[in-house]
GROMACS .gro file of C-alpha atoms in nm:
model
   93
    1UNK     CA    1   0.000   0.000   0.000
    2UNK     CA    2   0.128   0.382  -0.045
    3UNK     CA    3   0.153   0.423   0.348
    4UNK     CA    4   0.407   0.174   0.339
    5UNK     CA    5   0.639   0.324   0.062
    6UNK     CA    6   0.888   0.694   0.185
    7UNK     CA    7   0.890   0.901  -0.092
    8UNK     CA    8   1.244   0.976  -0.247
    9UNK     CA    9   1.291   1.329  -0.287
   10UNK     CA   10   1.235   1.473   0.029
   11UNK     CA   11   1.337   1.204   0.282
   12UNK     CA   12   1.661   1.095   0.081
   13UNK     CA   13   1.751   1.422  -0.061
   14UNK     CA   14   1.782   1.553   0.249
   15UNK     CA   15   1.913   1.300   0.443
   16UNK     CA   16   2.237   1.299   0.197
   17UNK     CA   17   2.259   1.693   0.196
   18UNK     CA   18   2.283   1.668   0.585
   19UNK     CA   19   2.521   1.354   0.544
   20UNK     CA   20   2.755   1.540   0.316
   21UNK     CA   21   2.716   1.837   0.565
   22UNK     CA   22   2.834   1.642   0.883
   23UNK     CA   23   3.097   1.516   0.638
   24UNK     CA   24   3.235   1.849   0.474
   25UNK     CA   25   3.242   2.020   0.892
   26UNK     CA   26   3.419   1.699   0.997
   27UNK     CA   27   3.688   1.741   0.742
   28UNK     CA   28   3.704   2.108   0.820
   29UNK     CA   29   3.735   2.076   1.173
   30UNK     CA   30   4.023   1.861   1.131
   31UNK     CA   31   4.204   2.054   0.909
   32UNK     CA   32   4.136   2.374   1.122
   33UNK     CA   33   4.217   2.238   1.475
   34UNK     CA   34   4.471   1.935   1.381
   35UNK     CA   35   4.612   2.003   1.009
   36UNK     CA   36   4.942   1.771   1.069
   37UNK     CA   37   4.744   1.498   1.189
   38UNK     CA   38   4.731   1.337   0.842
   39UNK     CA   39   5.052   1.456   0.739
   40UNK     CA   40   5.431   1.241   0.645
   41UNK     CA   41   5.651   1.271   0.901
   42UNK     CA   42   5.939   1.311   0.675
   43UNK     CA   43   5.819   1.647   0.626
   44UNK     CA   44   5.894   1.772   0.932
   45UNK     CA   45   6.278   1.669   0.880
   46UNK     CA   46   6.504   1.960   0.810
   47UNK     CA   47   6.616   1.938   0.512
   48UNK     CA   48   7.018   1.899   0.398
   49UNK     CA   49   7.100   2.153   0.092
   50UNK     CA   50   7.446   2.003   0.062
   51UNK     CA   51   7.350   1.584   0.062
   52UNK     CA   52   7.052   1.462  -0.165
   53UNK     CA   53   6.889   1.167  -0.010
   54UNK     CA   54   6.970   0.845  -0.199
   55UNK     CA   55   6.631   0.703  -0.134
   56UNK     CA   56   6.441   0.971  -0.330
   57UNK     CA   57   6.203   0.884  -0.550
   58UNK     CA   58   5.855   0.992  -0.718
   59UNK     CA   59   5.530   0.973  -0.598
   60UNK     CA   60   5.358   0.629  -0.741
   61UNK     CA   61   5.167   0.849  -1.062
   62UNK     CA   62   5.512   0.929  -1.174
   63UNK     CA   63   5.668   0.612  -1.112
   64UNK     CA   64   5.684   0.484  -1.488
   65UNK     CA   65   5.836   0.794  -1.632
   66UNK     CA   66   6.043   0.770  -1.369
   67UNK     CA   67   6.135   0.396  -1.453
   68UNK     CA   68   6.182   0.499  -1.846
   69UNK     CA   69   6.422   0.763  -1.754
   70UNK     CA   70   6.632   0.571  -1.502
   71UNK     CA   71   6.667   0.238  -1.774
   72UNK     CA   72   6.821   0.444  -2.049
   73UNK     CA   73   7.152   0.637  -1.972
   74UNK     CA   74   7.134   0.897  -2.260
   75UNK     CA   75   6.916   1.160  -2.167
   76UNK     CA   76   6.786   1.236  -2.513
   77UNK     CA   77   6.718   0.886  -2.495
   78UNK     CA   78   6.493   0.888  -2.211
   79UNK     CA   79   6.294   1.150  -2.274
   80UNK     CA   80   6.261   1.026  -2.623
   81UNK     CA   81   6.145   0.630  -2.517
   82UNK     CA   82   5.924   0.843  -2.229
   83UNK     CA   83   5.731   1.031  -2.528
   84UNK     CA   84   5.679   0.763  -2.750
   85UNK     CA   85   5.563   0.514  -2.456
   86UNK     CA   86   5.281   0.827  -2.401
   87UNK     CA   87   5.182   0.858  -2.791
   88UNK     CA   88   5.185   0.502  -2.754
   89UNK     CA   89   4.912   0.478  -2.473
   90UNK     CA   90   4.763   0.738  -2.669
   91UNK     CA   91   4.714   0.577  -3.027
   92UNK     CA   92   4.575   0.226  -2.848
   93UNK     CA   93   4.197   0.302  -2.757
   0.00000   0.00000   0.00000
């Protein structure tokens, strides 16, 4: 029967705006009162101008261009194989 049945637009719709609500002032309120809770702690190491870390490397998005670069020696090279591997992920769909 219809007393059985919630209608969707005002019960849901509104019970996701206040969801997203409680949502969006529980991410503010972490970033306003506690904004290094989430962070690395490496960042809070000083860094050393004269030494570069030998453990560096790129973030995981970057981590095949990275990988191209590294396996050829010439640097004309690399950037060359790096291009072509993106024209070639680019011609296949």
């Amino acid at each position: 029967s219809d007393s059985d049945k919630i209608p969707f637009h005002p019960y849901y719709t509104i019970k996701d705006i206040l969801g997203l609500l409680v949502l969006i002032l529980t991410l503010m309120l972490l970033v306003l009162f506690s904004p290094d809770l989430l962070g690395d702690p490496d960042n809070y190491i000083p860094a050393n101008p004269l030494n570069t870390p030998p453990h560096i490397k790129p973030e995981w998005y970057f981590l095949f261009a990275y990988a191209i670069l590294r396996s050829i020696p010439n640097k004309l090279g690399g950037v060359l194989a790096l291009v072509l591997s993106i024209l070639i992920l680019a011609i296949i769909p």
